[in-house]
Every structure is written in structure tokens, then in C-alpha cells.
Amino acid sequence: MSRFLIQRPLPHGGRLVERVITDKEAAKKMIKGCPSYDIKPTLHYETGVPVRNVYREIMSICYGFFSPVEGSMKQAEVERILKERRLLNEWIFPYPLVFDISEEDYKQLGVGPGDRLVLNLKGKPFAILDIEEVWRIDNPEELAHLTFGTPERNPEVVREPFNKKHPGWVIYRSLQPVVLAGKYTIINEPKFRSPFDRFWYPPRKSREEFDRRGWRTVINHQTRNVPHVGHEFLMKCAAFTGDVEPCHGILVNAVIGVKRRGDYPDEAIVEGHEAVNKGGYIKPERHLPTIVLWDMRYGNPLESLLHGIIRQNMGCTHHMFGRDHAAVGEYYDKWATQILWTKGIPSYGFPAPPTDVPYGLDIRPQNMREFSYCPTCKEMAYSETCGHKREKLSGSFLRGMVAEGVQPPSIIMRPEVYKVIVKWWKHFGYPFCNEKYVVNKEKELEVDLEDL
Amino acid sequence: MGEYFMVVLLDDQRMSKIRGTGLEEHIKYMFGGELRLLEVKVSEELKDKILQEFDTARVDSRGAITDVPVAFMRELFNQVAEKKSLGSDVVEAVLAKVDEIKKAAEKESEYLPPPEIE
Ligand SMILES: [Zn+2]
């Protein structure tokens, strides 16, 4: 065996967190006589629009995407994350994750440390929270600033102060004051609706799938978009990194969560990626589109850290990062993520990259620039190797084309992918997320639950 | 006086509607000939009118007017095909329907008619 072969990393923290009870009788016994609470969406602190649903965090924690996190965080843990991006068990982690409720709900529930709270979703028992601590968020605005950083405190990468135009900042600003901290356990497995059901590969299942396919090396592609040919080339070409041969697999992991107007619908995103392999542009044997539930915080370098954790837990050896990774607006340097993974960002607690600090990550970053069409090379060319003037493919140009009902040429968007956009366009009456889609999505969520 | 223009994208469906109009010789190509387009001339005066009527509209560094409602762009193609022209008369004809376009644009944030592909 070559000493250069890269092996699949262990989950972050050493073992996968799995907190899902599948035995319904056992689950019923576990919740007998316990108080219950209907999960409510987090509403925008000014507009009242849903901006987050904690059910997505409970799913991602209990199925191990966020290993080694096991529940809603205690105050000391949140404080440590804000200071040095570490959990109390030392492992690195970027964001506070809490189960927050209003003072009124807290008073009405009358629960405290040692109590087990049943969490209902869509009127059905879904999970339990074993409360270990109750603490309060005194100043959500300060929490929001501490979560993302400020130009003064994080001069390496933060360019503008965060404000209510940043959807991630709004999530933290909108949290309720009472935090119930403790471990979550899912007691009634939700069922994903089509088309999401066939993209659900939580870490244990994805690792088994990699084994089945004989994938030792796997590179992840983060997405929140319907893929155009520029994305396709990033996926295919980043995979060449590998070890003694290109990566065996390309994992596409779409972040599914609260939507913003103008995004593509999640249904079109997952089926659009699937269409890339059904059309043979990337061999299905080498390509697997999947999902993770998460209301994006758009924290660029911090978000990339979470992405690294999720995909290492899923069994990936490599992670592709591009420009403006998981970014919105101009809050961060557009290369902030690549700076984190090549040099580190000391002000966030990383004097070295997250792969080079104690209790850090094992997944390897693959930092990429962009692909665009070169009329001289007559091919999709890489910005750092082609020396010609290229025809840039901007997302807004493509969106304008789609909105106008003009089919993009296949060198820009594969016809199979465009068909998926039109399929969901006909379904929703709109090619992008409109008000109705955004509101309905947070009402219906991605799952249904049976009676326990 | 500056030279302004608007880009009309051509897919197969639109191509079939301009075949034989004499407009074919004006087609420009991008992406290795895969993307076909026409450029419609816009006078200074009409450019100002567009910017005044549609607050999303912008002029880019090449003098292209962009970010007008989809309804505007659809009508722009219709007028190109009808008038068999790329001159300022096209935008003039589009602007003659400005009320109709604005009405359609209001609904655009919630509904857009999907293209007829199978
Ligand atoms: Zn070239």
C-alpha cells in the first residue's frame, strides 16, 4: 500500500453521535407523564417572518451531522464558543446552538433541570430534551455580534459591521430569552417528503454508502444552488486532487432550510444536482447528491467550519471551498474561508488552520477559484490556468435568462437541469422562491410525522 | 450622444420566429456560438425614459440597459420579431405599452408564466 493513500477520517470528536430511538414502545415509555411543548419557528425580531426552525438543528444533532454536539448548549459552552470556537469537551465548533423559549412559555411549562420535556412537531411527539440547565440570553443583539464578529475584533476577515440585512445575524438577534440546555433524543423519526426522502444520507448511512461504492476518498461540494456548468466543472475538477488518483467520489451536500425570496426552490436544487448525474455529466457511480437540514447562518469562514464538520462526519476526505463561501453581502473578505483553511484566523481562536489545531478537523480543504468559458481554448477554463479573456457566467445573468423563459445553452446549463427548474416552476408558478413558497415551506417543513 | 442597447437572447423557439426576417445576419454569439443574441439600439432619450419608468433598470459599463421587468424583455422580443428591426422604433413600441408592462411586472414577484417545454 502506498504511504500516500488518504484514509477516511473518524467523525469529529472521535465517534458519531446517534440519538434516535426507533423502538416506538420504548419511546412511549420514555415520555410517559412528561410535559410537552410545541416547537415554534424563530420569528424575525422586527417583521415576524420565520427565520429558523430548531427542528432542523435537532435533526442534524441527533443524526450525527454535528457530532460531537449532543444537544442545546449550556451557558458556559456558548461563552466558550464565542471566545474560542470550542465546545466544553475541547473539540472545535463555530456556532452556539440553543433551544430557546419565551418567558411566558417557560412560566407556563414550569420545568427545570432534571426534567424531561417532550418536543412536538406538527402536532406529533418528535423528540425529548433532557434539561440540565436553564439560562438566559440577556442581550440577543450582543450575542449576534459575538457570534459573527466585528471589524474591530476580527480585522483579518470582517469588513463591515453585521446588521439586520444579514440573515444569520437576524437569527441570533431573534432568539427568545430562556434557554433550556440539555441533550436531545429523537423518539419519533420524521419521514421526509418527496423529493427529499431519496437524498437523506445521515452520517452512518453515507459512510455505509461510501463503503458499498468502494469510495475511500470523497470530496464534498457545498450547495444552495441549482448547478450550472461552472459548478459542474468545479465539482469534477476539484475531485482531481485525491491522493495517488483523483477522488473516488463527489458528494454534493445541499443545505436545506429556511429560504429567502429569489433563491431557487430546494426541490429544484436537489433534483437539479441529480440531473447532472442522470445526464451523465458526472458519472452516477462517482456522484451522490444528499441533503442536510440547517438554517444557513451565512457566516462565511465560520460556516465553512461547520461545513467541514458535517462532511467529515459524513465520511468525506476533502472539502471544496470557493470564493464567498456561504456568504451574503460584503460583511466578510470574499476569501475569508480560504484564509481560515490555509492560515487560520487568530481572532476567532484559530492561530493555525482548523486542521492544524488540537481537537481540530481531519478533512482536507481544496480551495478553488472559478471556471468560465474561454472562446480561445474553446472550453470551460480555470481562471488560474487559462491566460485568455474569458466569458464570465454570472448568476444574475443566468437568472435573468431563466426568468425570461429562455432556455440557457447547454454550455451554461445542462438541458436536463433546466428541465428540472421548469418542472418545479410549473409546480410553484415561479422559478424562484416567492413569498408564498417561503411562507408555506416554514409551515409544511420537509417532513411529516406519524403518531407515536 | 452615447450609444445604448438592450440584449435580446435567442433560444430555438425565438430563432424560429425571426427566421427569414433578415435579422439573422445581425446575430451575435457567445459561449462558443452556443448563446445567440441580438442587440437593440436605444437612443439617449429612450434610455432616460426607461430609467424613469422602471426604477430597477440599470446601465452597465458597456452601455447595455439591464434589470428591467421580465414583461419588458418579453415584449422587446415580440416587437423585434414584429417590426423586423433592431432600431429605436422597437423600444419606442415597447414603451407605448408601458402601463400594460407595469401591470404585468407587479405580478412578477409572485407569478411568472413557465416556458412551454415538455
Ligand atoms: Zn483560454
XYZ file of C-alpha atoms and ligand atoms in Angstrom:
571
model
C 0.000 0.000 0.000
C 1.302 3.431 -0.895
C 2.091 5.582 2.087
C 0.391 8.422 0.205
C -3.088 6.904 0.401
C -5.541 9.042 2.355
C -7.901 7.183 4.683
C -11.411 8.191 5.657
C -11.311 10.341 8.808
C -13.082 9.449 12.037
C -16.104 11.594 12.902
C -15.355 14.943 14.574
C -14.921 14.159 18.273
C -13.983 10.544 17.561
C -17.392 8.896 17.349
C -20.712 9.577 15.676
C -23.458 10.992 17.828
C -26.640 8.994 17.234
C -29.579 9.879 19.367
C -32.584 8.349 17.607
C -34.932 5.857 19.285
C -36.558 3.628 16.674
C -38.496 1.372 19.063
C -41.871 3.064 19.438
C -42.862 1.114 22.540
C -39.652 2.116 24.281
C -40.200 5.703 23.153
C -43.712 5.743 24.598
C -42.397 4.574 27.945
C -39.687 7.240 27.883
C -42.168 10.091 27.577
C -44.882 8.824 29.887
C -46.072 11.620 32.141
C -43.637 14.211 30.757
C -44.696 17.775 29.955
C -44.708 18.689 26.284
C -44.039 21.737 24.149
C -44.947 22.510 20.534
C -41.850 23.591 18.627
C -42.290 27.118 17.307
C -40.352 28.761 14.491
C -37.971 31.584 15.417
C -39.633 34.755 14.125
C -37.748 37.795 12.816
C -37.470 40.215 15.751
C -38.950 43.034 13.682
C -41.008 41.604 10.837
C -42.293 38.392 12.439
C -41.312 36.308 9.397
C -39.993 32.798 10.253
C -36.172 32.784 10.084
C -35.307 29.453 11.709
C -36.855 26.241 12.951
C -34.981 24.477 15.743
C -36.320 21.125 14.490
C -33.631 21.261 11.788
C -30.915 21.571 14.445
C -32.412 18.711 16.458
C -32.375 16.514 13.341
C -28.789 17.398 12.445
C -27.600 16.852 16.014
C -29.410 13.559 16.657
C -28.415 12.001 13.316
C -24.787 12.963 13.914
C -24.172 15.631 11.278
C -22.992 17.971 14.064
C -21.045 15.366 16.094
C -19.882 15.701 18.825
C -22.671 18.166 19.723
C -25.476 16.336 21.542
C -27.989 18.985 22.416
C -28.895 22.535 23.339
C -25.803 24.216 24.783
C -25.189 25.360 28.338
C -24.205 28.941 29.033
C -20.541 28.107 29.681
C -20.366 26.256 26.368
C -21.883 29.130 24.403
C -19.469 31.539 26.083
C -16.525 29.332 25.165
C -17.677 29.069 21.549
C -17.977 32.829 21.296
C -14.481 33.256 22.722
C -12.519 30.458 21.063
C -14.937 28.409 18.933
C -14.571 25.320 21.116
C -17.025 23.075 22.912
C -16.503 22.306 26.607
C -15.024 18.943 25.531
C -12.333 20.873 23.584
C -13.469 19.997 20.034
C -13.770 22.985 17.705
C -17.254 24.218 16.761
C -18.328 27.543 15.225
C -21.822 28.412 16.421
C -23.970 28.493 19.557
C -26.933 26.098 19.205
C -29.696 26.519 21.733
C -33.304 25.603 22.489
C -34.828 28.981 23.280
C -38.335 29.767 24.531
C -40.189 32.855 25.713
C -40.557 33.810 29.391
C -44.316 33.179 29.132
C -43.829 29.681 27.743
C -41.201 28.993 30.406
C -43.508 30.054 33.183
C -46.357 28.019 31.768
C -44.220 24.894 31.365
C -42.827 25.095 34.871
C -39.862 22.846 34.014
C -36.292 22.930 35.301
C -33.052 20.956 35.457
C -33.697 17.209 35.718
C -36.985 17.403 33.831
C -37.668 15.698 30.527
C -39.560 17.822 28.008
C -41.333 16.253 25.048
C -40.976 18.356 21.889
C -43.869 18.134 19.447
C -43.534 18.870 15.766
C -46.596 19.375 13.566
C -48.753 18.162 16.441
C -46.891 14.860 16.948
C -44.277 13.858 19.534
C -40.889 14.257 17.845
C -38.041 14.453 20.356
C -37.193 14.846 24.010
C -34.995 17.392 25.697
C -33.473 16.277 28.999
C -32.989 19.599 30.718
C -29.684 20.044 32.555
C -29.583 23.821 32.875
C -31.817 26.830 32.325
C -30.091 30.097 31.424
C -30.983 33.407 29.847
C -29.882 35.369 26.827
C -29.833 38.873 28.293
C -28.785 40.684 25.169
C -29.550 38.927 21.871
C -28.012 41.745 19.836
C -24.709 41.305 21.619
C -24.963 37.545 21.143
C -25.493 38.101 17.404
C -22.438 40.356 17.167
C -20.274 37.983 19.186
C -21.386 35.071 17.025
C -20.284 36.581 13.713
C -17.600 39.074 14.759
C -16.959 42.753 14.183
C -14.458 44.683 12.029
C -12.677 45.780 15.237
C -12.455 42.389 16.884
C -11.874 40.344 13.714
C -9.901 42.674 11.450
C -8.431 39.762 9.450
C -11.690 38.998 7.650
C -14.676 41.081 8.836
C -15.123 44.112 6.592
C -18.461 45.566 7.714
C -20.425 45.528 10.969
C -23.238 42.983 10.877
C -26.793 44.254 10.890
C -30.379 43.271 10.195
C -29.683 42.801 6.492
C -27.646 39.709 7.396
C -29.975 36.684 7.750
C -27.667 34.813 10.139
C -27.275 37.807 12.446
C -31.071 38.140 12.431
C -31.460 34.534 13.617
C -29.363 35.169 16.742
C -30.903 38.607 17.271
C -34.350 36.996 17.202
C -33.739 34.254 19.792
C -36.084 34.005 22.776
C -34.595 34.797 26.199
C -34.878 31.476 28.045
C -32.543 28.649 27.019
C -33.301 25.088 28.034
C -29.940 23.326 27.798
C -29.531 19.557 27.599
C -29.374 16.589 25.270
C -31.899 15.952 22.528
C -33.154 12.496 21.571
C -35.474 11.859 18.632
C -38.228 9.470 19.703
C -40.353 9.515 16.551
C -38.413 9.558 13.289
C -39.861 12.086 10.843
C -40.457 10.919 7.270
C -39.060 13.104 4.522
C -41.438 14.040 1.751
C -40.515 13.520 -1.874
C -38.135 14.502 -3.357
C -36.092 14.997 -0.169
C -36.506 11.398 1.023
C -34.125 9.963 -1.549
C -31.357 12.438 -0.671
C -31.327 11.716 3.055
C -27.948 10.163 3.913
C -27.164 10.877 7.565
C -23.522 10.174 8.505
C -23.860 6.473 9.339
C -25.732 5.815 6.105
C -23.407 7.942 3.967
C -20.349 6.135 5.376
C -22.009 2.802 4.607
C -22.834 4.032 1.121
C -19.199 5.082 0.558
C -18.142 1.550 1.624
C -20.664 -0.023 -0.715
C -19.375 2.068 -3.598
C -15.725 1.469 -2.709
C -15.086 5.168 -2.161
C -12.016 5.755 0.014
C -11.518 9.383 -0.976
C -14.553 11.654 -1.302
C -14.655 15.395 -1.974
C -17.655 17.406 -0.835
C -19.361 20.135 -2.785
C -21.446 22.518 -0.670
C -24.516 23.823 -2.472
C -27.551 26.054 -2.137
C -27.982 26.411 -5.851
C -29.217 24.710 -8.969
C -25.958 23.687 -10.664
C -24.771 25.443 -13.794
C -21.840 24.219 -15.840
C -19.393 26.364 -13.836
C -20.422 24.417 -10.703
C -20.163 21.151 -12.592
C -16.577 21.905 -13.588
C -15.696 22.918 -10.048
C -17.041 19.579 -8.823
C -15.328 17.492 -11.477
C -12.004 19.305 -11.462
C -11.660 19.759 -7.693
C -12.044 15.980 -7.485
C -8.718 15.564 -9.300
C -6.958 16.413 -6.074
C -7.422 12.965 -4.408
C -4.223 11.234 -3.316
C -2.469 8.928 -5.824
C -5.562 9.143 -8.021
C -8.497 11.541 -8.248
C -11.132 11.311 -5.519
C -13.342 8.244 -5.857
C -16.493 10.129 -5.061
C -18.056 13.566 -5.319
C -20.541 14.176 -2.519
C -22.972 17.010 -3.115
C -24.494 18.110 0.178
C -27.303 20.643 -0.182
C -28.172 22.742 2.848
C -31.951 22.588 3.193
C -33.618 25.121 5.422
C -35.389 28.434 5.650
C -35.461 30.130 2.251
C -35.108 33.690 1.102
C -37.088 35.195 -1.742
C -35.243 34.784 -5.002
C -33.428 31.557 -4.004
C -34.131 28.530 -6.151
C -36.637 26.152 -4.500
C -34.964 23.329 -2.551
C -36.809 20.770 -4.685
C -35.190 22.164 -7.840
C -31.775 22.305 -6.168
C -31.646 18.633 -5.166
C -33.202 17.340 -8.379
C -31.005 19.687 -10.415
C -27.901 18.086 -8.928
C -29.385 14.659 -9.524
C -29.978 15.618 -13.169
C -26.230 16.247 -13.556
C -25.527 12.578 -12.914
C -28.631 11.212 -14.620
C -27.484 13.095 -17.713
C -24.034 11.529 -17.351
C -22.174 14.852 -16.973
C -20.776 13.310 -13.817
C -20.922 9.514 -13.699
C -23.603 8.374 -11.233
C -21.100 5.844 -9.843
C -18.878 8.750 -8.759
C -21.502 11.248 -7.643
C -24.013 11.362 -4.790
C -26.365 14.304 -4.118
C -27.507 14.487 -0.486
C -29.047 16.929 1.990
C -28.505 18.290 5.478
C -31.060 20.313 7.438
C -29.792 23.700 8.594
C -30.984 27.290 8.526
C -27.934 28.911 6.969
C -26.170 31.482 9.133
C -24.096 32.802 6.182
C -21.033 33.055 8.399
C -18.516 32.536 5.556
C -15.393 31.236 7.421
C -17.469 30.115 10.425
C -19.984 28.459 8.146
C -17.132 26.697 6.339
C -16.036 25.276 9.675
C -19.494 23.827 10.227
C -19.461 22.506 6.661
C -16.116 20.821 7.329
C -17.548 19.200 10.470
C -20.722 17.988 8.719
C -18.861 16.499 5.769
C -16.117 14.901 7.857
C -18.891 13.293 9.876
C -20.421 12.056 6.623
C -17.056 10.468 5.785
C -15.510 12.866 3.283
C -11.734 13.192 2.968
C -11.809 16.540 1.118
C -13.960 19.668 1.037
C -14.064 22.139 -1.805
C -14.204 25.826 -0.876
C -14.692 28.643 -3.352
C -14.920 32.408 -3.289
C -17.535 33.977 -0.991
C -18.217 30.601 0.597
C -21.635 30.640 2.289
C -21.583 34.414 2.173
C -24.159 37.121 1.724
C -23.355 40.808 1.195
C -19.893 42.225 1.811
C -19.550 41.513 5.521
C -16.567 39.223 5.123
C -13.498 39.272 2.915
C -14.500 37.253 -0.132
C -11.618 34.845 0.515
C -12.230 34.606 4.288
C -12.950 30.870 4.153
C -9.790 30.099 2.209
C -7.801 32.277 4.646
C -9.174 30.212 7.544
C -8.216 26.901 5.931
C -4.747 27.985 4.778
C -3.528 30.312 7.547
C -6.116 30.354 10.298
C -7.873 33.393 11.778
C -6.380 34.101 15.256
C -9.207 36.404 16.372
C -11.684 33.527 16.004
C -9.432 31.244 18.058
C -7.521 29.769 15.113
C -3.833 30.737 15.168
C -3.480 27.920 12.608
C -5.967 26.312 10.192
C -8.735 24.208 11.791
C -6.892 21.096 10.572
C -3.732 22.135 12.424
C -5.005 22.930 15.915
C -5.619 20.447 18.757
C -9.096 18.843 18.639
C -9.445 20.127 15.093
C -10.610 18.604 11.837
C -9.117 15.939 9.556
C -10.966 16.816 6.360
C -8.677 18.436 3.749
C -9.624 21.758 2.187
C -9.433 22.137 -1.568
C -9.537 25.858 -2.252
C -10.721 26.670 -5.751
C -11.105 29.786 -7.893
C -13.528 29.762 -10.851
C -14.370 28.207 -14.170
C -15.706 30.207 -17.098
C -15.917 29.787 -20.848
C -12.796 30.617 -22.883
C -13.581 31.289 -26.535
C -9.893 30.809 -27.434
C -9.373 27.486 -25.645
C -12.938 26.640 -26.705
C -13.680 25.071 -23.335
C -14.656 25.768 -19.765
C -11.357 27.029 -18.421
C -9.922 27.555 -14.949
C -9.223 31.156 -14.025
C -5.713 30.326 -12.772
C -4.537 28.251 -15.751
C -6.159 29.834 -18.826
C -4.402 33.022 -19.896
C -7.154 34.343 -22.165
C -10.061 36.687 -21.735
C -12.989 34.538 -20.727
C -16.756 34.968 -20.883
C -17.896 35.114 -17.284
C -21.054 33.391 -16.318
C -22.735 35.465 -13.659
C -25.520 34.005 -11.590
C -27.700 37.069 -12.176
C -27.268 36.837 -15.952
C -28.388 33.225 -15.804
C -31.308 34.030 -13.525
C -32.418 36.780 -15.890
C -32.330 34.300 -18.734
C -34.354 31.757 -16.776
C -36.914 34.334 -15.637
C -37.400 35.401 -19.236
C -38.192 31.817 -20.121
C -35.193 31.499 -22.423
C -33.501 28.122 -22.246
C -29.793 28.605 -21.441
C -27.427 26.907 -23.904
C -26.030 23.626 -22.658
C -22.532 25.054 -22.234
C -24.073 27.235 -19.476
C -26.735 24.962 -18.039
C -27.398 21.349 -18.970
C -30.822 20.844 -20.572
C -31.650 18.140 -18.012
C -31.052 20.655 -15.205
C -33.120 23.325 -16.932
C -35.968 20.823 -17.271
C -35.915 20.343 -13.510
C -36.184 24.110 -12.996
C -39.168 24.250 -15.340
C -40.785 21.233 -13.677
C -40.799 22.981 -10.298
C -41.596 26.333 -11.925
C -44.810 24.774 -13.209
C -45.474 23.286 -9.773
C -44.960 26.516 -7.805
C -45.892 29.016 -10.533
C -42.490 30.639 -10.152
C -38.900 29.663 -10.991
C -37.529 31.051 -7.707
C -38.826 31.166 -4.153
C -41.640 33.689 -3.954
C -43.385 34.904 -0.802
C -45.861 32.044 -0.951
C -43.108 29.424 -1.209
C -41.129 30.896 1.685
C -44.156 31.073 3.992
C -45.507 27.666 3.011
C -42.136 25.986 3.433
C -41.913 27.003 7.078
C -45.463 25.788 7.654
C -45.055 22.413 5.956
C -41.321 21.855 6.646
C -39.574 18.975 4.848
C -41.044 16.148 6.900
C -44.231 14.559 8.183
C -44.654 12.594 11.409
C -46.768 9.592 12.242
C -48.496 9.045 15.543
C -46.224 7.592 18.162
C -24.762 61.305 -27.572
C -23.998 57.877 -26.147
C -24.819 54.560 -27.754
C -27.115 52.377 -25.673
C -28.541 48.957 -26.360
C -30.563 46.089 -24.924
C -29.744 42.423 -25.330
C -32.375 40.071 -26.719
C -31.490 36.445 -26.041
C -32.445 33.884 -28.667
C -33.298 30.290 -27.885
C -34.553 27.807 -30.506
C -38.135 28.931 -30.076
C -37.279 32.571 -30.631
C -34.962 31.699 -33.527
C -37.862 30.098 -35.348
C -39.806 33.340 -35.074
C -37.133 35.513 -36.673
C -36.092 33.127 -39.424
C -36.336 34.856 -42.791
C -36.754 38.346 -41.315
C -33.284 39.459 -42.320
C -32.344 39.795 -38.639
C -30.280 36.612 -38.714
C -27.241 38.362 -40.108
C -27.111 40.609 -37.034
C -26.945 37.737 -34.552
C -24.008 37.863 -32.162
C -22.536 34.803 -30.460
C -21.162 33.995 -27.011
C -20.027 30.779 -25.360
C -18.531 29.270 -28.491
C -21.564 30.103 -30.592
C -23.928 28.437 -28.138
C -25.608 31.628 -26.990
C -27.206 33.741 -29.704
C -28.349 37.269 -29.137
C -29.418 40.463 -30.830
C -28.646 43.987 -29.727
C -31.440 46.530 -29.981
C -30.404 50.174 -30.297
C -31.660 52.596 -27.649
C -31.415 56.345 -28.058
C -30.314 58.636 -25.227
C -33.844 59.906 -24.858
C -35.381 56.422 -24.722
C -32.708 55.285 -22.264
C -33.740 58.116 -19.931
C -37.374 57.170 -20.374
C -36.671 53.526 -19.434
C -34.716 54.537 -16.321
C -37.503 56.882 -15.345
C -40.278 54.313 -15.821
C -38.527 51.347 -14.175
C -36.552 52.007 -11.025
C -34.736 48.643 -11.136
C -33.273 49.425 -14.574
C -29.529 49.996 -14.807
C -26.990 50.863 -17.490
C -23.835 48.748 -17.389
C -20.317 49.795 -18.365
C -20.840 48.727 -21.989
C -23.998 50.821 -22.315
C -26.352 47.862 -22.020
C -29.635 48.537 -20.240
C -30.455 45.700 -17.857
C -32.646 44.745 -14.906
C -35.962 45.781 -16.410
C -39.030 43.611 -15.706
C -39.340 40.282 -17.479
C -42.523 41.539 -19.111
C -40.459 44.304 -20.723
C -37.948 41.793 -22.088
C -40.678 39.571 -23.492
C -42.328 42.500 -25.217
C -38.946 43.630 -26.508
C -38.555 40.362 -28.378
C -42.137 40.480 -29.640
C -41.531 43.917 -31.099
C -38.213 42.885 -32.676
C -39.956 39.981 -34.406
C -42.946 42.082 -35.425
C -41.024 45.095 -36.695
C -38.127 43.029 -38.082
C -35.950 45.809 -36.741
C -33.201 46.475 -34.202
C -33.617 50.253 -34.292
C -35.001 52.676 -31.736
C -38.516 52.121 -33.116
C -38.545 48.795 -31.262
C -38.078 50.248 -27.781
C -40.462 53.041 -28.701
C -43.141 50.446 -29.444
C -42.381 48.627 -26.192
C -42.687 51.851 -24.209
C -46.037 52.529 -25.857
C -47.266 49.572 -23.790
C -45.652 50.761 -20.564
C -48.839 50.586 -18.488
C -49.525 47.041 -19.568
C -45.922 46.068 -18.794
C -46.023 47.686 -15.373
C -49.184 45.821 -14.525
C -47.590 42.535 -15.525
C -44.415 43.463 -13.632
C -46.387 43.917 -10.419
C -47.395 40.268 -10.540
C -43.904 39.122 -11.471
C -42.720 38.867 -7.893
C -45.307 36.147 -7.286
C -46.000 34.621 -10.697
C -44.103 34.086 -13.935
C -45.521 32.029 -16.789
C -43.391 28.898 -17.236
C -41.950 28.182 -20.676
C -43.653 25.519 -22.754
C -41.191 22.679 -22.792
C -42.221 19.099 -22.246
Zn -8.134 30.097 -22.724
